[in-house]
Amino acid sequence: MIFPWMYATLFIYLLLFYPFLFLHDHLLLRYLLVAVNTGIFACVSYFIHSNQLSAWLGLRIICGSFMSGCGNITIFYIFFVLLYYYIQAVIQTIQGLSKGREFTQNWWIRTVTQRAESGGFNIWRR
């Protein structure tokens, strides 16, 4: 049985450490990209995290609402779905730099709640 947190964890690892998969000859560039990716991810996580809904719980809810019931099928598309939501979160974080953190937090809560309701996922199940 595959749980939503497994997809979210694998997505975060791939997001942060993908330079190790491709840049074999450029050691300095590889570590620089990992540092930049980690900084962007930390900034996005900080801006979307709130008392009502953390970044981690939101990723798990999104994964759970997109699960097909078969891990072999879900694995093909879940990373593209999570990448879409992550890019949207980066864009909202950039806007949140001028509009405030509360703007980004409210966007995250609204987005995850809408996705959970349309996917038939129980948002309060952890």
C-alpha positions in Angstrom: 0.0 0.0 0.0 1.3 3.4 -0.9 0.4 6.4 1.2 0.2 10.1 0.0 3.2 11.1 2.2 5.4 8.7 0.2 4.8 10.6 -3.0 5.3 14.0 -1.3 8.6 12.8 0.3 9.9 11.5 -3.0 8.9 14.7 -4.8 10.8 16.9 -2.3 13.9 14.7 -2.6 13.8 14.9 -6.4 13.1 18.6 -6.3 16.1 19.4 -4.1 18.6 16.8 -5.2 18.0 16.4 -9.0 21.4 18.0 -9.8 23.0 14.9 -8.5 21.3 12.9 -11.3 22.5 15.0 -14.2 25.6 17.0 -13.3 28.3 14.4 -12.9 31.3 16.5 -14.0 30.4 19.8 -12.4 30.8 19.3 -8.7 30.6 23.0 -7.7 27.6 23.7 -9.9 25.8 20.7 -8.5 26.2 21.9 -4.9 25.3 25.4 -5.9 22.0 24.2 -7.5 21.2 22.1 -4.4 21.7 25.2 -2.2 19.6 27.4 -4.5 16.8 24.7 -4.7 16.9 24.3 -0.9 16.7 28.1 -0.4 13.7 28.5 -2.7 11.9 25.5 -1.2 12.5 26.9 2.3 11.2 30.3 1.3 8.1 28.8 -0.3 7.5 26.5 2.6 7.8 29.4 5.0 5.4 31.6 3.1 2.6 29.0 2.6 2.8 27.5 6.1 0.1 28.6 8.5 -1.5 27.3 11.7 -4.4 25.9 9.7 -2.5 24.1 7.0 1.2 23.4 6.8 3.1 23.0 3.6 3.7 19.3 4.3 0.1 18.6 5.1 -1.0 20.5 1.9 1.3 18.3 -0.2 0.0 15.2 1.4 -3.6 16.3 0.8 -2.9 17.1 -2.9 -1.2 13.7 -3.3 -4.1 11.9 -1.7 -6.7 13.7 -3.8 -4.9 12.7 -7.0 -4.2 9.1 -6.1 -5.7 6.7 -8.7 -5.9 3.7 -6.4 -3.0 2.0 -8.2 0.5 3.0 -7.3 1.9 2.0 -10.7 -0.4 4.4 -12.5 -0.2 7.3 -9.9 3.6 7.3 -10.0 3.5 8.3 -13.7 1.6 11.6 -13.2 1.8 12.6 -9.6 5.2 14.3 -9.9 3.9 16.5 -12.8 0.9 17.4 -10.7 3.1 18.3 -7.7 5.5 20.2 -9.9 2.5 22.3 -11.2 1.4 23.1 -7.6 5.0 23.9 -6.6 5.5 26.3 -9.5 2.2 27.9 -8.6 3.4 28.2 -5.0 6.7 29.8 -6.1 4.7 32.4 -8.2 2.4 33.1 -5.2 5.4 33.4 -2.9 7.0 36.0 -5.3 3.7 37.9 -5.1 3.6 37.4 -1.4 6.9 39.2 -1.0 5.0 42.4 -1.8 1.5 41.5 -0.6 2.5 39.8 2.6 2.7 36.3 3.9 -1.0 36.1 4.8 -1.8 36.5 1.1 0.2 33.4 0.3 -1.1 31.4 3.2 -4.7 32.2 2.2 -4.0 31.1 -1.3 -2.5 27.8 -0.1 -5.4 27.0 2.1 -7.9 27.9 -0.6 -6.1 25.9 -3.3 -5.6 22.8 -1.2 -9.2 22.9 0.2 -10.6 23.2 -3.4 -8.4 20.3 -4.6 -9.4 18.1 -1.6 -13.1 18.8 -2.1 -13.0 18.1 -5.8 -10.9 14.9 -5.3 -13.2 13.5 -2.6 -10.4 13.5 -0.1 -11.1 13.9 3.6 -9.0 17.0 4.4 -9.0 16.3 8.2 -7.6 12.8 7.9 -3.9 12.9 8.6 
